[in-house]
mmCIF file of C-alpha atoms in Angstrom:
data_model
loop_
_atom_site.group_PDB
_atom_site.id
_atom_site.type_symbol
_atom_site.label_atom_id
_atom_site.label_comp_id
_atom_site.label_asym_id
_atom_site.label_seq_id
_atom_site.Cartn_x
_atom_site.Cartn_y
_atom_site.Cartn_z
ATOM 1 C CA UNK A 1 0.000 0.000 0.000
ATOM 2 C CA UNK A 2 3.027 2.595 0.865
ATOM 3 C CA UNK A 3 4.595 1.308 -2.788
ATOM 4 C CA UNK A 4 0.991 2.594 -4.289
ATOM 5 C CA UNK A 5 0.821 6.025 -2.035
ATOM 6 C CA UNK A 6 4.703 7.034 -3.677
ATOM 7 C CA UNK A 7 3.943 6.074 -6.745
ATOM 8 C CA UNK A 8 0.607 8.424 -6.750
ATOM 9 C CA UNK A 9 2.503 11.198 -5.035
ATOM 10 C CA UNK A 10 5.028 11.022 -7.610
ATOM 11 C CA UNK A 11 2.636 10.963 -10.497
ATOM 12 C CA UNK A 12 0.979 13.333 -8.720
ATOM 13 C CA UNK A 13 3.999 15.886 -8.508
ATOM 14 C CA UNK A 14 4.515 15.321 -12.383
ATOM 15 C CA UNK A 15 0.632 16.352 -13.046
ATOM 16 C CA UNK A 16 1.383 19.620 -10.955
ATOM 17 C CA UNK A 17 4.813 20.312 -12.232
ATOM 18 C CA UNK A 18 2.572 20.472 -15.921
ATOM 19 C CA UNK A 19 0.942 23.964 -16.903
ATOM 20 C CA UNK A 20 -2.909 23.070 -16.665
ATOM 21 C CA UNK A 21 -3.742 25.565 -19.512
ATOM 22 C CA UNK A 22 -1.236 23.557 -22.210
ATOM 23 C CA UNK A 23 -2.822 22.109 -24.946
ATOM 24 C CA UNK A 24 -1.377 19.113 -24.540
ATOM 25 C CA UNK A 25 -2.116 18.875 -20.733
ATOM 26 C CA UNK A 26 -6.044 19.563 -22.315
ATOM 27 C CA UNK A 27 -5.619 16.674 -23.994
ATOM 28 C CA UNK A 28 -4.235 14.265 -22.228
ATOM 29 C CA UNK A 29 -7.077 15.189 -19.179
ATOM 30 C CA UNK A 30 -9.621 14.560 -22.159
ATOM 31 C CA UNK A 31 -8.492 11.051 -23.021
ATOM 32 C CA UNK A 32 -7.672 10.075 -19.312
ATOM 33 C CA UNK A 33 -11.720 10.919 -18.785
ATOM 34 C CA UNK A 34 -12.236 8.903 -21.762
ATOM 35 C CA UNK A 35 -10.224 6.149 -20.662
ATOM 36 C CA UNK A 36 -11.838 5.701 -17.439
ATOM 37 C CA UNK A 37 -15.302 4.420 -17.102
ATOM 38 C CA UNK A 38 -17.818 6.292 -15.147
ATOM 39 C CA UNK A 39 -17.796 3.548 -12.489
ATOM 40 C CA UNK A 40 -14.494 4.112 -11.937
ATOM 41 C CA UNK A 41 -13.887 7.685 -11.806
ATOM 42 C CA UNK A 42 -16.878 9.691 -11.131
ATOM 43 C CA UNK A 43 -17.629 12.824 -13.378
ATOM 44 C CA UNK A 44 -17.386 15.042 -10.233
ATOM 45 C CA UNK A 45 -14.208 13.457 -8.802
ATOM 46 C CA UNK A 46 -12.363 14.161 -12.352
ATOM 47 C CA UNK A 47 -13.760 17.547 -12.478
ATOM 48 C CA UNK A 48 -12.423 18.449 -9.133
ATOM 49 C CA UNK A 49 -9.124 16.499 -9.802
ATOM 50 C CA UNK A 50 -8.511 19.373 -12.946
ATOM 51 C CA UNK A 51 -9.790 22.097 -10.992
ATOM 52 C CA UNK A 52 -6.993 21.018 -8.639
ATOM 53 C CA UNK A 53 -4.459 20.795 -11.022
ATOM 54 C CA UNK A 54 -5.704 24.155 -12.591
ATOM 55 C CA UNK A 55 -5.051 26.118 -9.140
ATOM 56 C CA UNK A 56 -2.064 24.080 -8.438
ATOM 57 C CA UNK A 57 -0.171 25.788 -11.432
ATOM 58 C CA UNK A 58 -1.528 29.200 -11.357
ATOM 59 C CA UNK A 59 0.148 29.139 -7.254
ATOM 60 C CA UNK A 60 3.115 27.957 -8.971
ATOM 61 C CA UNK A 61 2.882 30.357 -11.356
ATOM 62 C CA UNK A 62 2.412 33.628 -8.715
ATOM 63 C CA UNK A 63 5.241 32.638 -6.616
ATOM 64 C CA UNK A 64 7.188 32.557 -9.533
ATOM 65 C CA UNK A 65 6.378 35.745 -10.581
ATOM 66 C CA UNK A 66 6.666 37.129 -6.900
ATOM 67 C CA UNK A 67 10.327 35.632 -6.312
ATOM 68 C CA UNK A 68 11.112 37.280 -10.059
ATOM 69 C CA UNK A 69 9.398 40.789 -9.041
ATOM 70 C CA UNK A 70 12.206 40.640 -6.484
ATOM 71 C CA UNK A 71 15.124 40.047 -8.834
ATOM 72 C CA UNK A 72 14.115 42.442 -11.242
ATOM 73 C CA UNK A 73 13.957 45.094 -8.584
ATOM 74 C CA UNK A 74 18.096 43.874 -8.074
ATOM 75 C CA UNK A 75 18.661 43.225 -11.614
ATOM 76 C CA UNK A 76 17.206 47.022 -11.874
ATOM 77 C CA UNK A 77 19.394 48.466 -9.073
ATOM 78 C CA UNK A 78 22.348 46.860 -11.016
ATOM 79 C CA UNK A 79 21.484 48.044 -13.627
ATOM 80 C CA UNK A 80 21.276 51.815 -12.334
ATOM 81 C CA UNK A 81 24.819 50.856 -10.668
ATOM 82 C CA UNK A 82 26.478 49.738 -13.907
ATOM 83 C CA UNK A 83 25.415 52.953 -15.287
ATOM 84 C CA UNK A 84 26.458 54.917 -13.004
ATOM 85 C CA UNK A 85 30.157 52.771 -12.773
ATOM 86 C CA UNK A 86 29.806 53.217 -16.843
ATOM 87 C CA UNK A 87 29.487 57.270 -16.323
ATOM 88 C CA UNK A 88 32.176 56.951 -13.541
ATOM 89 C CA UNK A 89 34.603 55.499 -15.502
ATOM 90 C CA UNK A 90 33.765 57.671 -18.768
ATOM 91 C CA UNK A 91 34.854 60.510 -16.433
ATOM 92 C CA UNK A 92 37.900 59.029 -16.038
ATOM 93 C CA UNK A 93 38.774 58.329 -19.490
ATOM 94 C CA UNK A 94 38.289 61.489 -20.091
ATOM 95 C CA UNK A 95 40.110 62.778 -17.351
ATOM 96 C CA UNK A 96 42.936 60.573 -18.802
ATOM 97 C CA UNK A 97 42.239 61.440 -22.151
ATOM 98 C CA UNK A 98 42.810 65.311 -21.040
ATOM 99 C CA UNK A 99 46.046 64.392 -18.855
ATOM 100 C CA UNK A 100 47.627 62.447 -21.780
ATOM 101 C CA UNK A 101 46.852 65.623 -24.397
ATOM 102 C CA UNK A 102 48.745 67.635 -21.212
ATOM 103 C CA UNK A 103 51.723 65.444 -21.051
ATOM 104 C CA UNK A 104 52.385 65.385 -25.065
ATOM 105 C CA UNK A 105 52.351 69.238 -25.023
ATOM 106 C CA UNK A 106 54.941 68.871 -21.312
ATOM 107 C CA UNK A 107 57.152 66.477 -23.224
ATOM 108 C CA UNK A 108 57.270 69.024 -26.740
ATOM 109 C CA UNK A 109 57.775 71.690 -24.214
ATOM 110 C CA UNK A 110 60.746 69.941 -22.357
ATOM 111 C CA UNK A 111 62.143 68.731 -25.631
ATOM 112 C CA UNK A 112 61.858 72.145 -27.117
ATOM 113 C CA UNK A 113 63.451 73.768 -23.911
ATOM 114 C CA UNK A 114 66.281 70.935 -24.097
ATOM 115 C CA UNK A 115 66.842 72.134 -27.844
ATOM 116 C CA UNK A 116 66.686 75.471 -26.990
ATOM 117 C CA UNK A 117 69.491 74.805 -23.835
ATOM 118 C CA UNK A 118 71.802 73.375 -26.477
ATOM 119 C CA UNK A 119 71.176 76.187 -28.867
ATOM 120 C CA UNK A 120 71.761 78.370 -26.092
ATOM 121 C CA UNK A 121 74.784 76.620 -25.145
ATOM 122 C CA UNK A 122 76.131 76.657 -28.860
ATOM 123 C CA UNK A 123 75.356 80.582 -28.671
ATOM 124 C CA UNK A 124 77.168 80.896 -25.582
ATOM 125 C CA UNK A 125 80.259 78.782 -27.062
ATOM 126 C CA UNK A 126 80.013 81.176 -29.982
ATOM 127 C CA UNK A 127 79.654 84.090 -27.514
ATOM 128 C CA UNK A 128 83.021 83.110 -25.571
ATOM 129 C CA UNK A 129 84.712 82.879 -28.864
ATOM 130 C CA UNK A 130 83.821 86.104 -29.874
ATOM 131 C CA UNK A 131 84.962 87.572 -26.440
ATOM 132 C CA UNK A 132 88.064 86.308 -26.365
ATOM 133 C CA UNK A 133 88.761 87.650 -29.587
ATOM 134 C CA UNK A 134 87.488 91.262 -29.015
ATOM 135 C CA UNK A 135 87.657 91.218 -25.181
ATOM 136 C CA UNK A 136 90.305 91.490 -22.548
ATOM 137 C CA UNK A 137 90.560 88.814 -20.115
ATOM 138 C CA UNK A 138 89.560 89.844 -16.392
ATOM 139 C CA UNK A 139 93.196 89.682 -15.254
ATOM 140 C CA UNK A 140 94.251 91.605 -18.169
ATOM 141 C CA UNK A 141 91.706 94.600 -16.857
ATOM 142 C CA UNK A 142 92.898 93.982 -13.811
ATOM 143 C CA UNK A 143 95.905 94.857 -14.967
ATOM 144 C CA UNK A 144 95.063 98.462 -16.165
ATOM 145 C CA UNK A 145 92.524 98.823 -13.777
ATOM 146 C CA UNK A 146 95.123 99.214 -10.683
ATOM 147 C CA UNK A 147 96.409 102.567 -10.795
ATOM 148 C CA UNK A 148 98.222 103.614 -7.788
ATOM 149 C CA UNK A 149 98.027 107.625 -7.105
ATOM 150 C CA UNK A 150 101.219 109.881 -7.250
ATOM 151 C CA UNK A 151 104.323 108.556 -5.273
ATOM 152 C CA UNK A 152 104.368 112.396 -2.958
ATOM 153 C CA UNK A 153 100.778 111.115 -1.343
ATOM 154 C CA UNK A 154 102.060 107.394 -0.918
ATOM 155 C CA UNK A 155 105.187 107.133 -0.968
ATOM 156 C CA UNK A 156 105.112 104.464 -3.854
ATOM 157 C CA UNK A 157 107.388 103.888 -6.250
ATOM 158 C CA UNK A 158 107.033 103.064 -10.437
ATOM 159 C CA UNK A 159 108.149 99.222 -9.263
ATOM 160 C CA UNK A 160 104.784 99.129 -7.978
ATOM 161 C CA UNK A 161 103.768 98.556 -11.039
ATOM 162 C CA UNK A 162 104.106 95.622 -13.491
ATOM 163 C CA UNK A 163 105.411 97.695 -16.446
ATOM 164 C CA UNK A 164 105.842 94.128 -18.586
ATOM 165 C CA UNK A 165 102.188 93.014 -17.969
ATOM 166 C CA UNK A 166 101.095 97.050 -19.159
ATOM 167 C CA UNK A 167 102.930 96.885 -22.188
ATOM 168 C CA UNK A 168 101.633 92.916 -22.903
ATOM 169 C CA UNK A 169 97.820 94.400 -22.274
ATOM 170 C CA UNK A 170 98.479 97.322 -24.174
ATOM 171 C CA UNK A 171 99.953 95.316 -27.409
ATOM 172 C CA UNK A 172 96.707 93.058 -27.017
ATOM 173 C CA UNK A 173 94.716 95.748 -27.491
ATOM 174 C CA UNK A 174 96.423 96.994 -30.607
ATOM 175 C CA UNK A 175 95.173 93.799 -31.760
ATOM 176 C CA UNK A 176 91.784 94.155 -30.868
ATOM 177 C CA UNK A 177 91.370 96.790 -32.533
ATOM 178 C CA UNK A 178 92.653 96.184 -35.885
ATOM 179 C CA UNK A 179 90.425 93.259 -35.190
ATOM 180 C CA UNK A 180 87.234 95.669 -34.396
ATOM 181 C CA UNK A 181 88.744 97.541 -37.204
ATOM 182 C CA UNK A 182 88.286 95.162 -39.765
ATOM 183 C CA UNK A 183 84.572 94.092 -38.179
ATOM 184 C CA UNK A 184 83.487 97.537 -38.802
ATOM 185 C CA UNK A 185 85.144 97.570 -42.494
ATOM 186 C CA UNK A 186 82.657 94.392 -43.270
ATOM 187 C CA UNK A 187 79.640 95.894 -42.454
ATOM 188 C CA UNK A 188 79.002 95.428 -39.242
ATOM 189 C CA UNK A 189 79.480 98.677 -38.168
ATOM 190 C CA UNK A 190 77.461 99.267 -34.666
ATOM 191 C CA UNK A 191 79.603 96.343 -33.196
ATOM 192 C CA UNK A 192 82.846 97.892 -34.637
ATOM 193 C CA UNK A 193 82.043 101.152 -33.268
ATOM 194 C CA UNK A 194 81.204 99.742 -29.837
ATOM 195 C CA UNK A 195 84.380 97.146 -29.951
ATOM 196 C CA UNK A 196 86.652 100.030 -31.068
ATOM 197 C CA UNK A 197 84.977 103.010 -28.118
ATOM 198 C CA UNK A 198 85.964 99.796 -25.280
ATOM 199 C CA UNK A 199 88.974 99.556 -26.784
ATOM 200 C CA UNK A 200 89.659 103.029 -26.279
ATOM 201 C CA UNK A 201 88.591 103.015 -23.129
ATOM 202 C CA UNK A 202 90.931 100.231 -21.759
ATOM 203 C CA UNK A 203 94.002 102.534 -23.694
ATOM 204 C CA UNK A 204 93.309 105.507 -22.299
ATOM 205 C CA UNK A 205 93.735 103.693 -18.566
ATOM 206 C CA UNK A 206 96.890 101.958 -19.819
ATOM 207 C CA UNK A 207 97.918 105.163 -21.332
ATOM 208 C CA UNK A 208 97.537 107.374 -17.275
ATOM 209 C CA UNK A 209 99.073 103.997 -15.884
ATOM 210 C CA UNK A 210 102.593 104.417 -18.429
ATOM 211 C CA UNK A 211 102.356 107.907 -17.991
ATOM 212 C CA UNK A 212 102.288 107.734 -14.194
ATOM 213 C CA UNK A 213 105.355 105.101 -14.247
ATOM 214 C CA UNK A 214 107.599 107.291 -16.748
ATOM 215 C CA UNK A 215 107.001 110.072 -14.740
ATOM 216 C CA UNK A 216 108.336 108.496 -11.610
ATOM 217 C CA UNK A 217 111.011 106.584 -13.753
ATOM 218 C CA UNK A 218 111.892 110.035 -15.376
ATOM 219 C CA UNK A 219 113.221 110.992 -11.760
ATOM 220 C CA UNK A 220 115.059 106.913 -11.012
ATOM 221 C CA UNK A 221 117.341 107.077 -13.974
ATOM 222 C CA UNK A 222 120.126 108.149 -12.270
ATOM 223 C CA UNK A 223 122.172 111.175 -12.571
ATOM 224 C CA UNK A 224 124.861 109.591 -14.601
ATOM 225 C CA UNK A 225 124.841 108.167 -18.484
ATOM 226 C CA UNK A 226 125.485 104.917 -17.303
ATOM 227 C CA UNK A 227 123.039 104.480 -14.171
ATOM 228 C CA UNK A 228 120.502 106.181 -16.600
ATOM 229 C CA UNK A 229 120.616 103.391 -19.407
ATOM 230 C CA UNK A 230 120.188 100.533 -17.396
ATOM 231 C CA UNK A 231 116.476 102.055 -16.795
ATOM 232 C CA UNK A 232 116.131 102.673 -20.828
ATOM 233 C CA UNK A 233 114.674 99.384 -22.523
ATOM 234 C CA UNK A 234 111.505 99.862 -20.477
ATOM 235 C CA UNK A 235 111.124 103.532 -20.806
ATOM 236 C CA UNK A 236 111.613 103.159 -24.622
ATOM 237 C CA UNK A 237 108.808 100.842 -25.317
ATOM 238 C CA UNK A 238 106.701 102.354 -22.264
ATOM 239 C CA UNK A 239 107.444 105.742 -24.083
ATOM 240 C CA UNK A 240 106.407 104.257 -27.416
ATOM 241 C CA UNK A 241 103.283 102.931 -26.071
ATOM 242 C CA UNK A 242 102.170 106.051 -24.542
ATOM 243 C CA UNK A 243 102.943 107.649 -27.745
ATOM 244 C CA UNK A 244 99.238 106.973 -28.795
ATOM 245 C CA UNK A 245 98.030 109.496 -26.837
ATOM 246 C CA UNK A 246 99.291 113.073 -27.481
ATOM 247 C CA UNK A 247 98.529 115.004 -24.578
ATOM 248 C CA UNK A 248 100.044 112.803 -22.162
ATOM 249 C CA UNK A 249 103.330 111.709 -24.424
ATOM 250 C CA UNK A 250 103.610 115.573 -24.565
ATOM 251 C CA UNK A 251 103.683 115.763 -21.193
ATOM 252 C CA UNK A 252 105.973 113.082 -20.467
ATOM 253 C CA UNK A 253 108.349 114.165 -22.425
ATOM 254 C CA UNK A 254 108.317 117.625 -20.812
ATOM 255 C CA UNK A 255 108.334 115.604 -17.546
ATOM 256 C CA UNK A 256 111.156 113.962 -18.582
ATOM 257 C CA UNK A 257 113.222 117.340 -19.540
ATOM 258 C CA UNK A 258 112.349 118.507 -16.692
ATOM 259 C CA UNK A 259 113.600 115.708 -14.888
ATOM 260 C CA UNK A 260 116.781 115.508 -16.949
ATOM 261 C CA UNK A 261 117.657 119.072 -15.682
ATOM 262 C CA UNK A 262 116.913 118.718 -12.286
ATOM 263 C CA UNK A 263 119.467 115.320 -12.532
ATOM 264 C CA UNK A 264 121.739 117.320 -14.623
ATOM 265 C CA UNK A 265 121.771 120.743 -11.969
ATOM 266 C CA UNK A 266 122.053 118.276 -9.177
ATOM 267 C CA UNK A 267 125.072 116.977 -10.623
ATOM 268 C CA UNK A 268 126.754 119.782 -11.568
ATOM 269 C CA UNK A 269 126.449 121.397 -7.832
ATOM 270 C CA UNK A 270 127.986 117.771 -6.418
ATOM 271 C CA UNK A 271 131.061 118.189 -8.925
ATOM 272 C CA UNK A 272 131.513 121.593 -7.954
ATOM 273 C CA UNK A 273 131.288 120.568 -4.109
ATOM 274 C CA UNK A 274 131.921 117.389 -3.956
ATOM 275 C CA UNK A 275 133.199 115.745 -6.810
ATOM 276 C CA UNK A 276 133.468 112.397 -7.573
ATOM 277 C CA UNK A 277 136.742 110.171 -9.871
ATOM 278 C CA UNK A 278 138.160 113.963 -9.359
ATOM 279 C CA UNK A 279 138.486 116.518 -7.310
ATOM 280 C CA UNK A 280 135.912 118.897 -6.684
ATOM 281 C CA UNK A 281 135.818 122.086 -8.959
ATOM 282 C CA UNK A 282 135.999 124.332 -6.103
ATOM 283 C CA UNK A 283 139.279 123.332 -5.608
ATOM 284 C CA UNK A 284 140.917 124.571 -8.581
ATOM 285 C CA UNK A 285 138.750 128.233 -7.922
ATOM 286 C CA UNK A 286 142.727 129.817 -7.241
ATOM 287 C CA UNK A 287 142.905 129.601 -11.095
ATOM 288 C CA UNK A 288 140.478 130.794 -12.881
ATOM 289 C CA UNK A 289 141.524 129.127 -16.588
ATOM 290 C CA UNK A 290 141.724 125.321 -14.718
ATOM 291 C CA UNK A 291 138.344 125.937 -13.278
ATOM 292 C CA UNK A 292 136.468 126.859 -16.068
ATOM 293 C CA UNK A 293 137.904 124.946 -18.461
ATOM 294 C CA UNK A 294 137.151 122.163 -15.575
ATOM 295 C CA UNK A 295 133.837 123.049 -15.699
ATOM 296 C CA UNK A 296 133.197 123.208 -19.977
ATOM 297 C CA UNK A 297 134.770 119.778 -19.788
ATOM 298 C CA UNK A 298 132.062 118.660 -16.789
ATOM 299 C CA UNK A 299 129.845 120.399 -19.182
ATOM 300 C CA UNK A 300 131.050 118.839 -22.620
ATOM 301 C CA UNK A 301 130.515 115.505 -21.060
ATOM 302 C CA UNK A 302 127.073 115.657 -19.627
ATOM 303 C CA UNK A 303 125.619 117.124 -22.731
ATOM 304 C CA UNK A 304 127.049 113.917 -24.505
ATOM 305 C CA UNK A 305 125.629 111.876 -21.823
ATOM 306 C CA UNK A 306 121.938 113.480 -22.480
ATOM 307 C CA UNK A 307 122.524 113.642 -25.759
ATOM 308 C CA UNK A 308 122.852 109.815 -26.147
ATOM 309 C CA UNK A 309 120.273 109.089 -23.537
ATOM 310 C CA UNK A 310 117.495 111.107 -26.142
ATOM 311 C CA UNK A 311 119.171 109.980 -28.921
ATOM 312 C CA UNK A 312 118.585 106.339 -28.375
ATOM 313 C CA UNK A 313 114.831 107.351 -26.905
ATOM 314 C CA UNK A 314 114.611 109.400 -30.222
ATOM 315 C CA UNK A 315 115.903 106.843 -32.811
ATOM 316 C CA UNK A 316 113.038 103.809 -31.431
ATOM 317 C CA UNK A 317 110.937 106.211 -31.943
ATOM 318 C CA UNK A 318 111.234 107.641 -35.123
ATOM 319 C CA UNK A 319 112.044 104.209 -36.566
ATOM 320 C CA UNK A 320 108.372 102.402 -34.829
ATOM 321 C CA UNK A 321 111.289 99.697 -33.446
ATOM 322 C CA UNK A 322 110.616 99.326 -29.995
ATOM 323 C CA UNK A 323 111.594 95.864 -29.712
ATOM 324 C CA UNK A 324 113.835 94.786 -26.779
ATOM 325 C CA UNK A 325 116.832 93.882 -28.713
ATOM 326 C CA UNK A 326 116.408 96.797 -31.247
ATOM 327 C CA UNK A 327 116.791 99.126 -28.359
ATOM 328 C CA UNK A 328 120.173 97.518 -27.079
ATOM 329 C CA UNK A 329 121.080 97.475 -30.292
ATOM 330 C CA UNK A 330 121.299 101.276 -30.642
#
């Protein structure tokens, strides 16, 4: 009897598991009524029995529907979610999209700056090598740029100052400006002009630094012919250089005269007083013939003496040799 009750409730299941308003379902009902004799299954009993099976799968059917209402409210909020992670992330690649435009036009900047460094740098190069042609060097204006003042306030001397490294500067800048010169001569005129006007400016401080040191030399050259040419190389080519400037070679050389016959005077009161290789002038005053003709003689011989001393100042001059060994030479 158990074996019978399972087997029912399993057919059973089956018949509720099947939609009641299928065709097929229709039809199968409709031969199972005709299959079955009245006596067997009564007219009421089978009419129940579909009724059964009728309400059966419409319950089935609502709590299907309710437990799908639920899921589509979830599939819905997932939806909404998805959109909004969709809009979210559209943001963003836009956001990236806008940062990526920003970094191309950073990296053309920085490779344009980096081009423009080494054009700069090439400039600069080229800027140096221009300088150095038409420039002094810092230690060169260093050079002309230390004047001391007058030896009476200081109590200086002309070895104060390197006369070598003057004259060294000074021949530089002939060179720059034959090179400004010839700058100016090839159409570039402005930068010749401005070349040549610093040029001038750095002689005329070399010039008051020469002129300050044979002024003070003038005086140092000793009051003899000899102690006076050991001083001369220098003074010729200082002399020389500062002949570029008029107003202060023409003062020079009257500082130098002037000099000269201070020396000379000086001289001629010690070999009158005190002599020197010979007696003293004074000496021979008790007669009158041996101390003048001492005296033309003392005379005679100094003149020579400052007559060779110009001569050999006059002859690099007038020849434009002021080279060391031309100088001895003489």
């Amino acid at each position: 009897g158990r074996s019978m009750n399972t087997t029912v409730q399993l057919k059973l299941k089956r018949l509720q598991a099947l939609r009641a308003d299928e065709s097929g379902v229709i039809a199968s009902l409709e031969h199972l009524s005709e299959f079955h004799e009245p006596s067997l299954v009564p007219h009421e009993d089978r009419r129940m029995l579909r009724g059964a099976i009728e309400q059966r799968s419409v319950a089935i059917n609502e709590e299907f529907l309710q437990q799908f209402d639920g899921l589509s409210e979830k599939l819905r909020a997932v939806e909404s979610d998805v959109a909004t992670v969709s809009s979210n992330l559209g943001e963003a690649l836009s956001r990236l999209n806008a940062v990526k435009s920003s970094s191309r036009v950073l990296i053309e900047h920085v490779l344009g700056a980096r081009q423009s460094m080494r054009d700069n740098e090439g400039r600069r190069v080229a800027i140096t090598s221009f300088l150095e042609l038409f420039e002094l060097s810092e230690s060169d204006k260093a050079v002309l740029s230390s004047q001391p003042r007058p030896a009476s306030a200081t109590g200086a001397s002309a070895d104060e100052i390197d006369v070598d490294s003057v004259l060294a500067v000074m021949k530089k800048l002939g060179g720059l400006s034959t090179r400004a010169l010839d700058l100016q001569q090839t159409g570039h005129q402005a930068v010749g002009l401005e070349l040549r006007a610093d040029v001038s400016r750095w002689e005329e401080k070399g010039h008051h630094t020469l002129y300050y040191w044979l002024c003070v030399r003038a005086h140092e050259l000793g009051s003899t012919h000899n102690e006076a040419a050991g001083g001369l190389p220098k003074f010729v080519l200082a002399l020389r250089a500062l002949r570029k400037c008029a107003p202060l070679y023409s003062a020079c050389v009257r500082e130098l005269a002037a000099a000269r016959a201070t020396i000379v005077s000086d001289a001629f009161q010690m070999a009158l007083t005190i002599g020197g290789a010979v007696r003293p002038i004074e000496l021979l005053a008790a007669d009158p013939a041996q101390s003048v003709g001492a005296m033309l003689e003392w005379t005679l011989a100094a003149a020579q003496c400052e007559r060779n001393i110009f001569a050999r100042l006059l002859v690099a001059e007038e020849t434009g040799n002021g080279s060391m060994e031309a100088v001895l030479s003489v």
